[in-house]
PDB file of C-alpha atoms and ligand atoms in Angstrom:
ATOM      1  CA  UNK O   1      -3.483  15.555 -21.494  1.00 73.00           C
ATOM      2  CA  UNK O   2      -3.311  11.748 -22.312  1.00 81.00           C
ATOM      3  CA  UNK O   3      -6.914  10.578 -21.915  1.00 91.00           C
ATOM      4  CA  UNK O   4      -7.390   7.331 -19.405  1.00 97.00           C
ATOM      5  CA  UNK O   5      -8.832   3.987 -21.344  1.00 98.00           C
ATOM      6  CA  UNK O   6     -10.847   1.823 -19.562  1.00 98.00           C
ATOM      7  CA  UNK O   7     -13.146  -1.506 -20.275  1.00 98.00           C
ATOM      8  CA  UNK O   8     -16.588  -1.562 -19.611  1.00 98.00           C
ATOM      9  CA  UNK O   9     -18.052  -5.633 -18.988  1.00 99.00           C
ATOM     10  CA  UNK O  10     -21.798  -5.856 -19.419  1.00 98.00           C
ATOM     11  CA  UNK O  11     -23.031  -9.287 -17.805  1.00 98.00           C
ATOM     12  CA  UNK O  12     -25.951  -8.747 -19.398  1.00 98.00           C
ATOM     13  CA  UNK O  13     -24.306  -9.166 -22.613  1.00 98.00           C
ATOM     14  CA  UNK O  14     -21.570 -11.886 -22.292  1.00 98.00           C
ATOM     15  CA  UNK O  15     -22.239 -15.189 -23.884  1.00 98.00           C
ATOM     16  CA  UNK O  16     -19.689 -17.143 -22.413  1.00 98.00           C
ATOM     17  CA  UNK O  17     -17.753 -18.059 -25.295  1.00 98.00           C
ATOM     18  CA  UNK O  18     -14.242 -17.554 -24.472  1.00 98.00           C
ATOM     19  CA  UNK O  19     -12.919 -15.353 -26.991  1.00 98.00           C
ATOM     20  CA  UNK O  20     -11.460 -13.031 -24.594  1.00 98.00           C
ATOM     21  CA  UNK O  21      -9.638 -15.246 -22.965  1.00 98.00           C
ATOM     22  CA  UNK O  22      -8.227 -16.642 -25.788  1.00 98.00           C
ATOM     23  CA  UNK O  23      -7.582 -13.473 -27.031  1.00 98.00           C
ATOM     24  CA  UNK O  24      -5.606 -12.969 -23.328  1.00 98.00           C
ATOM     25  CA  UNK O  25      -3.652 -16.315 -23.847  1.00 98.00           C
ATOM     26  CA  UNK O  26      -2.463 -15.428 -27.361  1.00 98.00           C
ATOM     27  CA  UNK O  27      -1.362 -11.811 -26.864  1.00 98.00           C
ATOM     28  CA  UNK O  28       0.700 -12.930 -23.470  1.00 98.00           C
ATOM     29  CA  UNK O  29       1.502 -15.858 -25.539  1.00 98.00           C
ATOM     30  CA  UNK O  30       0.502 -18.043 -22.495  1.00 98.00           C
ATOM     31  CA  UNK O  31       0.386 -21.636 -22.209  1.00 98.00           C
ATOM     32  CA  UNK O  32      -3.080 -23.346 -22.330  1.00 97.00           C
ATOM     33  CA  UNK O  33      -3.728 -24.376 -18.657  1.00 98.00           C
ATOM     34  CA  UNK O  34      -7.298 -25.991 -18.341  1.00 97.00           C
ATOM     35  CA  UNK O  35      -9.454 -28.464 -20.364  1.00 97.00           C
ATOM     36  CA  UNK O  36     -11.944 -25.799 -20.835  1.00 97.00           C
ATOM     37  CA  UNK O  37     -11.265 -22.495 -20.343  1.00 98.00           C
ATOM     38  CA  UNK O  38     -14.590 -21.973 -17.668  1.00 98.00           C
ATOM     39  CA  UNK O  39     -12.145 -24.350 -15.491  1.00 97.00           C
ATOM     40  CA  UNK O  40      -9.494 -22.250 -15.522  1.00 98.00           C
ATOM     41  CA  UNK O  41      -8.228 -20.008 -12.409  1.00 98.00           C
ATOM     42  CA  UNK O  42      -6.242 -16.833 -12.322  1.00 98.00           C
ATOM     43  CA  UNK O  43      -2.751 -17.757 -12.543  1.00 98.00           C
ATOM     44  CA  UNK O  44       0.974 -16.753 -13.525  1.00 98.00           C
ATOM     45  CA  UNK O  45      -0.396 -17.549 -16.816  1.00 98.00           C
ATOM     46  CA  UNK O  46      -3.634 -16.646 -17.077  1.00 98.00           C
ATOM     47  CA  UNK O  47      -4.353 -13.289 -16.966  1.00 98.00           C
ATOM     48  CA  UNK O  48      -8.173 -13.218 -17.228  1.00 98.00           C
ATOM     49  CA  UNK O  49     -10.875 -16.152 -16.578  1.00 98.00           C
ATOM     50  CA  UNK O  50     -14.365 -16.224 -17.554  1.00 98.00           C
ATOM     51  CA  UNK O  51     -16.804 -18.199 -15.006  1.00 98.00           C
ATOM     52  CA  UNK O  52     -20.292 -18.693 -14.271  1.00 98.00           C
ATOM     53  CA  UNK O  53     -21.951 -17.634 -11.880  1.00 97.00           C
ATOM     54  CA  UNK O  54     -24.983 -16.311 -10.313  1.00 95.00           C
ATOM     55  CA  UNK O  55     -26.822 -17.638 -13.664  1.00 97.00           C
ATOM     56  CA  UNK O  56     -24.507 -15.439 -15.601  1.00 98.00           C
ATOM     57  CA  UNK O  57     -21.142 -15.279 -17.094  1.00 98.00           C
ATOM     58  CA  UNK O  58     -18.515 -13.033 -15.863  1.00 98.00           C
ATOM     59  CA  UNK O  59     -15.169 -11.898 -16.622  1.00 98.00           C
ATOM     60  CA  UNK O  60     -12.156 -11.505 -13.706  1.00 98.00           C
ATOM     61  CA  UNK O  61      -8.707  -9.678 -14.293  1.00 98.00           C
ATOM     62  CA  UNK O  62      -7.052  -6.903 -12.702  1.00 98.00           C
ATOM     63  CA  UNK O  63      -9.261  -3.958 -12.613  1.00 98.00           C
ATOM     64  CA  UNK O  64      -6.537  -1.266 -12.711  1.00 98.00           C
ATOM     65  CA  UNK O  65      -7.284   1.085  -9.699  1.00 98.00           C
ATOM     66  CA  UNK O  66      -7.060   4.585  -9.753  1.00 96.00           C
ATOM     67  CA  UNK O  67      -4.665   4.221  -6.601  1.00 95.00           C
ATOM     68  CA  UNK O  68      -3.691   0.629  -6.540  1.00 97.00           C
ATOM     69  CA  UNK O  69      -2.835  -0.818  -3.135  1.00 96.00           C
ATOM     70  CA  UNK O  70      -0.539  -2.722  -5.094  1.00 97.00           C
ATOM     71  CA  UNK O  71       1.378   0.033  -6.079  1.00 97.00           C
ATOM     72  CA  UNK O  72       1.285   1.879  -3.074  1.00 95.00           C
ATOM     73  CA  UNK O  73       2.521  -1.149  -1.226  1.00 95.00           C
ATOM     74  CA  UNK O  74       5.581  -1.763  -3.123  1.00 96.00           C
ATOM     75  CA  UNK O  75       8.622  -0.510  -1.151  1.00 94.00           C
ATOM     76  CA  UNK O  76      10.803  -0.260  -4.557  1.00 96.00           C
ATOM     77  CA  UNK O  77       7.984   1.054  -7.156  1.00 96.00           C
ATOM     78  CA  UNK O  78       7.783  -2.267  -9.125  1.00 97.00           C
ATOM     79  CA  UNK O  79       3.680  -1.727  -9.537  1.00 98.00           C
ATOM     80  CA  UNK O  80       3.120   1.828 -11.454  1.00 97.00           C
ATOM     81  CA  UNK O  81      -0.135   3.839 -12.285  1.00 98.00           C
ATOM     82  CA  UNK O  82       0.242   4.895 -15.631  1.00 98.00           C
ATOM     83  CA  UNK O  83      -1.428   7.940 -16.844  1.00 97.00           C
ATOM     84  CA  UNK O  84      -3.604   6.210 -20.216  1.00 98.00           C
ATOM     85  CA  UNK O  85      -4.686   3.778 -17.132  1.00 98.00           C
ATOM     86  CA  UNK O  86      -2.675   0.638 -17.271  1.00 98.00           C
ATOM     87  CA  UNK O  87      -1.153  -0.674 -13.758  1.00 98.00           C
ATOM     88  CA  UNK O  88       1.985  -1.600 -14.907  1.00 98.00           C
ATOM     89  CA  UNK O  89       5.398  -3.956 -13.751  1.00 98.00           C
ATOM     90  CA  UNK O  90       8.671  -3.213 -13.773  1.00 98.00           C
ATOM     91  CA  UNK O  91       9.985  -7.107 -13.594  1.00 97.00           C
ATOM     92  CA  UNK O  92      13.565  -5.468 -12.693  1.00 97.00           C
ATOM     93  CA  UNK O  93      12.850  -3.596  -9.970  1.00 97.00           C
ATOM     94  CA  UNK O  94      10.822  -6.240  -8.260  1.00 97.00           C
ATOM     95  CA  UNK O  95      12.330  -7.976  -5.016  1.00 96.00           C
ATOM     96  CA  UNK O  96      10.418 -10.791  -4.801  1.00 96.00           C
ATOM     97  CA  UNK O  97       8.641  -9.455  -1.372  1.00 96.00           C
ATOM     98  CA  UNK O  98       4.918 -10.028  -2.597  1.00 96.00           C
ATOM     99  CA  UNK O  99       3.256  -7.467  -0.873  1.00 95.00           C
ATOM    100  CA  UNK O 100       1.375  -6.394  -3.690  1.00 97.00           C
ATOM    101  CA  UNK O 101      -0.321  -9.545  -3.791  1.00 97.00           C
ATOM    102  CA  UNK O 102      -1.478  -9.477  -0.013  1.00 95.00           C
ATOM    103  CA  UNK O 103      -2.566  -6.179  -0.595  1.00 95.00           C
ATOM    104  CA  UNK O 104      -4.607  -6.173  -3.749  1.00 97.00           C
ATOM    105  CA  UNK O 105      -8.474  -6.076  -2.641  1.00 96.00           C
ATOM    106  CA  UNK O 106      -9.590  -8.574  -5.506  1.00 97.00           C
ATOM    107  CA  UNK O 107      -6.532 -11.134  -5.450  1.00 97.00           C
ATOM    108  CA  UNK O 108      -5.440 -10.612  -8.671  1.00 98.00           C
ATOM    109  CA  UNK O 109      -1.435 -10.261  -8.802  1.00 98.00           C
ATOM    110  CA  UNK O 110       0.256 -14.222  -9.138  1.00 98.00           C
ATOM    111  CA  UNK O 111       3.644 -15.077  -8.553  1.00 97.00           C
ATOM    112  CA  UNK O 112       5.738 -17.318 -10.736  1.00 97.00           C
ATOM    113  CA  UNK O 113       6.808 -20.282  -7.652  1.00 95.00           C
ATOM    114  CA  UNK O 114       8.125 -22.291 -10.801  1.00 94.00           C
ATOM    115  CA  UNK O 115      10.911 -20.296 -11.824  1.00 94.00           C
ATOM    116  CA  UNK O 116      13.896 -19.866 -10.563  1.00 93.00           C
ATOM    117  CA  UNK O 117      13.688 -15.912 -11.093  1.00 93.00           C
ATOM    118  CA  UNK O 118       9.886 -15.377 -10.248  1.00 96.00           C
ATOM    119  CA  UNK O 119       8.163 -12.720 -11.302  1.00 97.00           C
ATOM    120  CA  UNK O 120       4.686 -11.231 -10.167  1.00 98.00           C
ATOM    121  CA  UNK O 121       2.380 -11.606 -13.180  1.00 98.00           C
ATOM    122  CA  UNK O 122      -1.093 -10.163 -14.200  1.00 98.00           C
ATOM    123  CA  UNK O 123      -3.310  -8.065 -16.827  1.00 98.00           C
ATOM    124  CA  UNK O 124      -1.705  -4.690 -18.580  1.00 98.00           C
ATOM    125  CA  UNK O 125      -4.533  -3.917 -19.829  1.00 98.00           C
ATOM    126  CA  UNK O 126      -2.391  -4.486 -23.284  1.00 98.00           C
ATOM    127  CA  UNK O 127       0.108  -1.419 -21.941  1.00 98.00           C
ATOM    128  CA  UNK O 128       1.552  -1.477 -25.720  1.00 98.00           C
ATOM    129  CA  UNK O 129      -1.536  -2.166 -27.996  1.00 98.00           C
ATOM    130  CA  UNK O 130      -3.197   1.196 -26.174  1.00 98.00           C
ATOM    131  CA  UNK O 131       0.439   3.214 -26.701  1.00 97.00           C
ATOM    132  CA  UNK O 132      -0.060   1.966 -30.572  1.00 97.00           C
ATOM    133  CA  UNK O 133      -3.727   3.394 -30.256  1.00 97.00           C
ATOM    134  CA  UNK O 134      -5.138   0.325 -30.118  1.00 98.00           C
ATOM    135  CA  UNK O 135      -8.118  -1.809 -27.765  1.00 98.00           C
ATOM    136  CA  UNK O 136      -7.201  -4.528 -25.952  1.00 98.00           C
ATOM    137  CA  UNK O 137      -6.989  -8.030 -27.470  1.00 98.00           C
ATOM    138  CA  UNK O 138      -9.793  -9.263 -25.393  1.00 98.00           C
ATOM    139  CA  UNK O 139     -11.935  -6.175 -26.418  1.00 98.00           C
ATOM    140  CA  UNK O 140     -11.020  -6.669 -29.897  1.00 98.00           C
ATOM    141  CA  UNK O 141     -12.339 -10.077 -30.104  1.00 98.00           C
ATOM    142  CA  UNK O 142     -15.174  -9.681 -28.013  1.00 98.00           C
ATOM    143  CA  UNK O 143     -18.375 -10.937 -30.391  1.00 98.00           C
ATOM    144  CA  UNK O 144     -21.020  -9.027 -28.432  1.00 98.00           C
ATOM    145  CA  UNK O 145     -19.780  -5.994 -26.943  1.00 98.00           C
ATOM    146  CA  UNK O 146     -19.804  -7.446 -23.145  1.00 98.00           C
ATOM    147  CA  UNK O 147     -16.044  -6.352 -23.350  1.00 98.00           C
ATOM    148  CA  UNK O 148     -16.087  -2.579 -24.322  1.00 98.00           C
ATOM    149  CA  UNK O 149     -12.829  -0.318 -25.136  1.00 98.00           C
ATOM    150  CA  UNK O 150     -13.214   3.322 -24.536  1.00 98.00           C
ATOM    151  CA  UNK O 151     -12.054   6.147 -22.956  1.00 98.00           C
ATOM    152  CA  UNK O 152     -13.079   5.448 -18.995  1.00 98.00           C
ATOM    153  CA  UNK O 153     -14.891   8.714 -18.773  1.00 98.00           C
ATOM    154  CA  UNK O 154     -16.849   8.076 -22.194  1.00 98.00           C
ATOM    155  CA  UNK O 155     -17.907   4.354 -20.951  1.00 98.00           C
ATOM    156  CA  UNK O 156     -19.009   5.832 -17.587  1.00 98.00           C
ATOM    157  CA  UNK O 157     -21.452   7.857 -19.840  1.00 98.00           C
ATOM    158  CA  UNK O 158     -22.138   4.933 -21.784  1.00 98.00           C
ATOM    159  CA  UNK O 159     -22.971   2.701 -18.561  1.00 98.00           C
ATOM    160  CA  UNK O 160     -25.321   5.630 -16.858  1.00 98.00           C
ATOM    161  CA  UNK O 161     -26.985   5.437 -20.609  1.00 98.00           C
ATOM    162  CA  UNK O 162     -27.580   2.252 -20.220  1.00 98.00           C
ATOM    163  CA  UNK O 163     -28.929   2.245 -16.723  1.00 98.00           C
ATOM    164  CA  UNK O 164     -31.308   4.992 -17.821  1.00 98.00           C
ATOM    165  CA  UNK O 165     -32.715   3.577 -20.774  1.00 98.00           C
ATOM    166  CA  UNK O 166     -33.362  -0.389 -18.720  1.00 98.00           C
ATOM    167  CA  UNK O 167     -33.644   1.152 -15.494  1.00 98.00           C
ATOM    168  CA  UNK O 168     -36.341  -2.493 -14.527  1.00 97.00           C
ATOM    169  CA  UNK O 169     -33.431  -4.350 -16.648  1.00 97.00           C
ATOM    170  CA  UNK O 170     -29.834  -3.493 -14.395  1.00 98.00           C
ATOM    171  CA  UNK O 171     -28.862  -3.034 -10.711  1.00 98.00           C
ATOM    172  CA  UNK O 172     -28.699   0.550 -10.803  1.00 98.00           C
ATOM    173  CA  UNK O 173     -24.762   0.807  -9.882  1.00 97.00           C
ATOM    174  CA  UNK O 174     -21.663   0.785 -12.355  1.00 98.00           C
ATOM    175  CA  UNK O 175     -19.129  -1.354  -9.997  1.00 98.00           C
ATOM    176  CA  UNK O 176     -15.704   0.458 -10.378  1.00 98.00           C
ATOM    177  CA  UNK O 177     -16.949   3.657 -10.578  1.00 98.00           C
ATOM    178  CA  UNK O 178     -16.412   4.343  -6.826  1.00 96.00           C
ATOM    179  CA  UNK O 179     -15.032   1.279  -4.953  1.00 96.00           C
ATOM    180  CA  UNK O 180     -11.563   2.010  -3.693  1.00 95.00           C
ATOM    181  CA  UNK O 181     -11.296   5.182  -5.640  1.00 95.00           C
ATOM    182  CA  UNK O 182     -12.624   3.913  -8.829  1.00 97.00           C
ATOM    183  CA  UNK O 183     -11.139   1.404 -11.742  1.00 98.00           C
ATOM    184  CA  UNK O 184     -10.392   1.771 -14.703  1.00 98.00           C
ATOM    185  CA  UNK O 185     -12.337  -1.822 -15.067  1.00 98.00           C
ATOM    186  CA  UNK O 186     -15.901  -0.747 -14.866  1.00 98.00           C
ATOM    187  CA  UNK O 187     -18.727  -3.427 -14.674  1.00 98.00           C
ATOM    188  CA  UNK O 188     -22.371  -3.436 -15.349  1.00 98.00           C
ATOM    189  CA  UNK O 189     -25.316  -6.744 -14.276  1.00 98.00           C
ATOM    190  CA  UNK O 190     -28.224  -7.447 -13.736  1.00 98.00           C
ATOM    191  CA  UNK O 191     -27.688  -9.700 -10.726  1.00 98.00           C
ATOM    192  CA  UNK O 192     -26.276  -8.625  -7.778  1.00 98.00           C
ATOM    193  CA  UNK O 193     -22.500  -7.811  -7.935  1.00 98.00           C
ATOM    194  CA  UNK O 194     -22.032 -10.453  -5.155  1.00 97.00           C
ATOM    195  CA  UNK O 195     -23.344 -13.197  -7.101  1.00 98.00           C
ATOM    196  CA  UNK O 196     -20.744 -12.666  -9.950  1.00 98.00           C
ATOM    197  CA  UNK O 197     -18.154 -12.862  -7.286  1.00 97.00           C
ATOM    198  CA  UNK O 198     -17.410  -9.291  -6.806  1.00 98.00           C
ATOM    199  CA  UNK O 199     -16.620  -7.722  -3.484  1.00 96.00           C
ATOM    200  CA  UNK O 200     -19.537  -5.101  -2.421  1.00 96.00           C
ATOM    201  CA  UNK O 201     -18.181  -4.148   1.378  1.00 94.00           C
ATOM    202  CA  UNK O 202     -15.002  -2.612  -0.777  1.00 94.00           C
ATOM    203  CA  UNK O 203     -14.363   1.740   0.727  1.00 88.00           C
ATOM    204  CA  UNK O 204     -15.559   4.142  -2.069  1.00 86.00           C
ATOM    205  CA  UNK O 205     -12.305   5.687  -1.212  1.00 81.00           C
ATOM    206  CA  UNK O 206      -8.728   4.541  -1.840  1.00 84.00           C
ATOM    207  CA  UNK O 207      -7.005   2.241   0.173  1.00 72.00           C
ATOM    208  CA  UNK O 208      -3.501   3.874   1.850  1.00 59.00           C
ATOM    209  CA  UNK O 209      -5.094   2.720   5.284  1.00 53.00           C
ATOM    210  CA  UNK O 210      -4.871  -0.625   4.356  1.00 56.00           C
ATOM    211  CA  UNK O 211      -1.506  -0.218   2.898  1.00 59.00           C
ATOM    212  CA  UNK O 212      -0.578   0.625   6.096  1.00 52.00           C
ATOM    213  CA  UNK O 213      -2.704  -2.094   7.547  1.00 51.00           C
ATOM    214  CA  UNK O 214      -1.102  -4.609   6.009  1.00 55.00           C
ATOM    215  CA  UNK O 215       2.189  -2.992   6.212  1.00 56.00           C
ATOM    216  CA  UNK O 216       1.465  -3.437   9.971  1.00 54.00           C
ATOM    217  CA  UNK O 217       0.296  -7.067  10.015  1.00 56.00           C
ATOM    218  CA  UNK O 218       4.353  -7.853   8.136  1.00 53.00           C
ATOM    219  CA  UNK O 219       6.204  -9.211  10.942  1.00 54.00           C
ATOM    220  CA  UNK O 220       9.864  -7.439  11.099  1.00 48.00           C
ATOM    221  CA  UNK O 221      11.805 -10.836  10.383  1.00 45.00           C
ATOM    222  CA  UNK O 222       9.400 -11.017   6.966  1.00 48.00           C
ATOM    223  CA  UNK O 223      10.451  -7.232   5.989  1.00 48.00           C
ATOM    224  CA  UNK O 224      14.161  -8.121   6.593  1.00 47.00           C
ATOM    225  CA  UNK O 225      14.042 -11.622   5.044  1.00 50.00           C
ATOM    226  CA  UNK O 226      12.585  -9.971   2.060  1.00 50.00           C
ATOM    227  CA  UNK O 227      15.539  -7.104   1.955  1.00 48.00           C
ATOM    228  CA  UNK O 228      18.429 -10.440   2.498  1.00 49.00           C
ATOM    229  CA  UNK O 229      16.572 -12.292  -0.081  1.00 51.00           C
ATOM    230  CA  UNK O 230      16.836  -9.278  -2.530  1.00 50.00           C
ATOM    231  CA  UNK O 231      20.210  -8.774  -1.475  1.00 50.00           C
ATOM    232  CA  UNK O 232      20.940 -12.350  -2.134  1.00 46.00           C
ATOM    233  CA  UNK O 233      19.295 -12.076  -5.817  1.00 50.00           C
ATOM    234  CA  UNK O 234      21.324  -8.942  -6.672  1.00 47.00           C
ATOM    235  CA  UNK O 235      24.280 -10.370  -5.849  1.00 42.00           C
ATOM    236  CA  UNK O 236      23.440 -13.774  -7.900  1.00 46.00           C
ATOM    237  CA  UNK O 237      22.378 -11.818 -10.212  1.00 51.00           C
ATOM    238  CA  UNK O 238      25.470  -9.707 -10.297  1.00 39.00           C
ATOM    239  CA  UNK O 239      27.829 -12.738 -10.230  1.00 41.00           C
ATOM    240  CA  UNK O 240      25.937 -13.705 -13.240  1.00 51.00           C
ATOM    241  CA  UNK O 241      26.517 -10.670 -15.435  1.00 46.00           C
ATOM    242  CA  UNK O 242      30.317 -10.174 -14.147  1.00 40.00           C
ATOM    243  CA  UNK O 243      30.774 -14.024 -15.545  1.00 49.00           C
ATOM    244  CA  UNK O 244      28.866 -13.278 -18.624  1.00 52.00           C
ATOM    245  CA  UNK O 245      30.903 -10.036 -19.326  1.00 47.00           C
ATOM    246  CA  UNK O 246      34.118 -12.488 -18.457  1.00 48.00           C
ATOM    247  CA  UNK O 247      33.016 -14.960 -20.883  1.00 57.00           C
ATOM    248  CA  UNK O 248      32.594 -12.566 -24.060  1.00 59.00           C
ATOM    249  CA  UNK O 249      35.571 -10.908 -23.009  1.00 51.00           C
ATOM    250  CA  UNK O 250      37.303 -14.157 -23.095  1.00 56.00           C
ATOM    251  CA  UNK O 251      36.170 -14.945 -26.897  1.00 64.00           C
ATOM    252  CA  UNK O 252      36.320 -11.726 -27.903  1.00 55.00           C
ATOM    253  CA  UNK O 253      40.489 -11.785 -26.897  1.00 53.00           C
ATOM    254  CA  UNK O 254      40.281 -15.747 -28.642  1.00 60.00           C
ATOM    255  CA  UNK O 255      38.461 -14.417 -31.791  1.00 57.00           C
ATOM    256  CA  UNK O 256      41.333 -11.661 -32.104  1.00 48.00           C
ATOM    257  CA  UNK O 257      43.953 -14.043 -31.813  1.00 55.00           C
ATOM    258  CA  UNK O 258      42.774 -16.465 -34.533  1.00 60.00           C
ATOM    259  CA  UNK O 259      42.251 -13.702 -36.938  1.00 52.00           C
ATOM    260  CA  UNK O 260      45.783 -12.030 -35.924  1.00 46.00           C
ATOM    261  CA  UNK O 261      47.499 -15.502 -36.533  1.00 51.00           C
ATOM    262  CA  UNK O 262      46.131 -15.936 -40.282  1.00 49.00           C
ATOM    263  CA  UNK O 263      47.376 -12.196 -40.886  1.00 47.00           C
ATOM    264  CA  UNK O 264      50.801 -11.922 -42.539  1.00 49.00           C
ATOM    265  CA  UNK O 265      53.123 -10.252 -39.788  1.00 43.00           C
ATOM    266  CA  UNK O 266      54.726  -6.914 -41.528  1.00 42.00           C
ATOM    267  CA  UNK O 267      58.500  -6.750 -41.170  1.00 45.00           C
ATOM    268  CA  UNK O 268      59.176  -5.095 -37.336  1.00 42.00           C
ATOM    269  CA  UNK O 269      55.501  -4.805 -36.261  1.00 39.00           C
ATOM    270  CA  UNK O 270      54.362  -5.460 -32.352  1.00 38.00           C
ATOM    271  CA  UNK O 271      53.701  -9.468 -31.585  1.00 35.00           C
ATOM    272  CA  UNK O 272      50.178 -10.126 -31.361  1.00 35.00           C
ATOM    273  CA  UNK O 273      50.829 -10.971 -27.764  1.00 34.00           C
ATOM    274  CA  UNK O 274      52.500  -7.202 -27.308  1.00 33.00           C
ATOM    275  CA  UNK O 275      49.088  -6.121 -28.468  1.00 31.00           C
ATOM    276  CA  UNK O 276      47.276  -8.204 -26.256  1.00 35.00           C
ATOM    277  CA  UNK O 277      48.806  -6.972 -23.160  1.00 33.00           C
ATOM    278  CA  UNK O 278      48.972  -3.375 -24.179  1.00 31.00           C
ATOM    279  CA  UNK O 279      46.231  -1.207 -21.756  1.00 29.00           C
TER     280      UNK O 279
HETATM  281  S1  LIG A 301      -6.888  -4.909  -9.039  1.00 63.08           S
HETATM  282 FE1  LIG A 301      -5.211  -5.407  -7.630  1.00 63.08          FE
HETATM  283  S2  LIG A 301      -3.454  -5.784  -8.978  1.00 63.08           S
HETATM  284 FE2  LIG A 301      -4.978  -4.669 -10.197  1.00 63.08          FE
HETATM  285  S3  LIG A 301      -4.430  -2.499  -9.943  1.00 63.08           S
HETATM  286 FE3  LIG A 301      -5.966  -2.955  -8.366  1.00 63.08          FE
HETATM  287  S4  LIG A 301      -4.737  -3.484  -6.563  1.00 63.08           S
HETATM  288 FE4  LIG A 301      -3.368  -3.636  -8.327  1.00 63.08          FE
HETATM  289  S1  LIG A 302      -6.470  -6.223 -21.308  1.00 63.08           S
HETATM  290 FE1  LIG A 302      -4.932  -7.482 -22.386  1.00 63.08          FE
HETATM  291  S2  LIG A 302      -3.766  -8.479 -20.739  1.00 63.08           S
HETATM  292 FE2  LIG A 302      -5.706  -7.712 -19.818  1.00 63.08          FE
HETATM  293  S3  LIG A 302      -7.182  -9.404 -19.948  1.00 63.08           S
HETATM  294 FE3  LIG A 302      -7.464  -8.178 -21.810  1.00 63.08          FE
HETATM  295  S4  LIG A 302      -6.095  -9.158 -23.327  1.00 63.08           S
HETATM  296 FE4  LIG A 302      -5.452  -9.882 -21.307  1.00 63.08          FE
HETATM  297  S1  LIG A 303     -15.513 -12.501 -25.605  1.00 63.08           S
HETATM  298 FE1  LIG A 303     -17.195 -11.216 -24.864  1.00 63.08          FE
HETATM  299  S2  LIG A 303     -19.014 -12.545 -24.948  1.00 63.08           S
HETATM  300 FE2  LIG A 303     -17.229 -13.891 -25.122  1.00 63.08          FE
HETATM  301  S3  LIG A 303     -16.812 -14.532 -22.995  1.00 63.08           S
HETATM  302 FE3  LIG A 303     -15.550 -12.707 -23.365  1.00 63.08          FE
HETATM  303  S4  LIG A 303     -16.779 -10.984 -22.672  1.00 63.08           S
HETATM  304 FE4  LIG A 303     -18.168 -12.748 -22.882  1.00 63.08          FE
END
């Protein structure tokens, strides 16, 4: 059985310094996007920020659910649970409909407006550095250990450690452990969860109610635009690859009739413009 990776982010530990996010930027090789990086905002590229608050720094990027809402919401399966714990995207299944980002309780998911092909665009959790069997880039870097790799089970143990050994030190809660069925981003402070930021009135259980909740509050004419507007972009998108497919046919035929023309023609052989039309 593949064994889930997690992070574990101890406030108490983070110095603020950025490597993480840099770390982020370089691996998604992601424009730079703020002066300094405790200006920056979750974005289509920026896939983790690091603010301050609450007296303390703290780190924000997706938290990869046990049972995202943003998967569940998905009508075509674009947002996937995978089992080593990465919530992954399939850009090429995606219609463009956004629910995932109306849905996801800690507003993570961004959509590229800029493009002409948008995508939705967040965290991995570095999907291909943990197939490879390695941390994440912004756990690599990490200088004090505020950003900790692990198996999620092992860094749950880890976290209660910690809890027991500074019981005066923490707020005795890991955050992620149980909010909407549990993360695979687990988080550890010694101010109140609030004060970073961080959502406290979240269910301890999944969220399918609100998938349906939201699925609800979507007016018909937004469901159907969405289906026309994917319609419309598989078509384009079609028309595209039919013209491509023309145009290398079409040099492909040229390229064959150059090379045929500098060829000697053998006494009683087929035209080059018999072979051309042959089936
Ligand atoms: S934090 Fe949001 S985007 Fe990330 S897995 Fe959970 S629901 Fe999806
Ligand atoms: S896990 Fe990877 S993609 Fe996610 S914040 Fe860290 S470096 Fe960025
Ligand atoms: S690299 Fe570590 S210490 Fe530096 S800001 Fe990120 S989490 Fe904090």
């Amino acid at each position: 059985m593949v064994s889930q990776k997690g992070l574990l982010f101890d406030a108490t530990l983070c110095i603020g310094c950025g490597a993480c996010y840099e770390a982020c930027k370089e691996r998604n090789r992601l424009p730079t996007t703020a002066t300094h990086f405790l200006e920056d905002r979750l974005s289509d590229q920026t896939y983790t920020v690091v603010k301050k608050r609450g007296g303390r720094f703290v780190r924000q990027l997706c938290m990869h659910c046990e049972v995202p809402t943003c998967a569940s919401v998905c009508p075509v399966g674009a947002l996937e649970k995978t089992a080593p714990g990465p919530v992954i995207y399939h850009e090429e299944r995606c219609i463009g409909c956004r629910y995932c980002m109306l849905a996801c309780p800690f507003g993570i998911p961004k959509y590229e407006w800029r493009k002409i092909l948008p995508r939705v665009r967040k965290c991995d959790l570095c999907a291909d550095r943990l197939a490879a069997g390695r941390p994440t880039a912004c756990a690599e870097v990490c200088p004090t250990g505020a950003t900790k790799f692990g198996d999620r089970q092992e860094l749950i143990e880890e976290a209660r450690a910690r809890l027991r050994a500074h019981p005066q030190k923490y707020v005795p809660r890991i955050y992620g452990l149980e909010e909407v069925g549990g993360t695979s981003v687990l988080l550890l402070s010694d101010v109140p969860f609030e004060r970073l930021g961080y959502r406290t009135d979240l269910l301890r259980e999944p969220l399918p109610l609100l998938t349906w909740q939201v699925l609800q509050k979507i007016p018909n004419f937004v469901i159907v635009g969405s289906v026309l507007l994917g319609g419309i972009w598989w078509i384009t998108n079609r028309r595209q690859e039919v013209q491509r497919r023309e145009r290398e046919e079409r040099d492909r035929r040229r390229s064959f009739e150059e090379s045929s023309r500098d060829l000697p023609e053998p006494p009683g052989s087929s035209s080059t413009s018999d072979l051309m039309d042959s089936p």
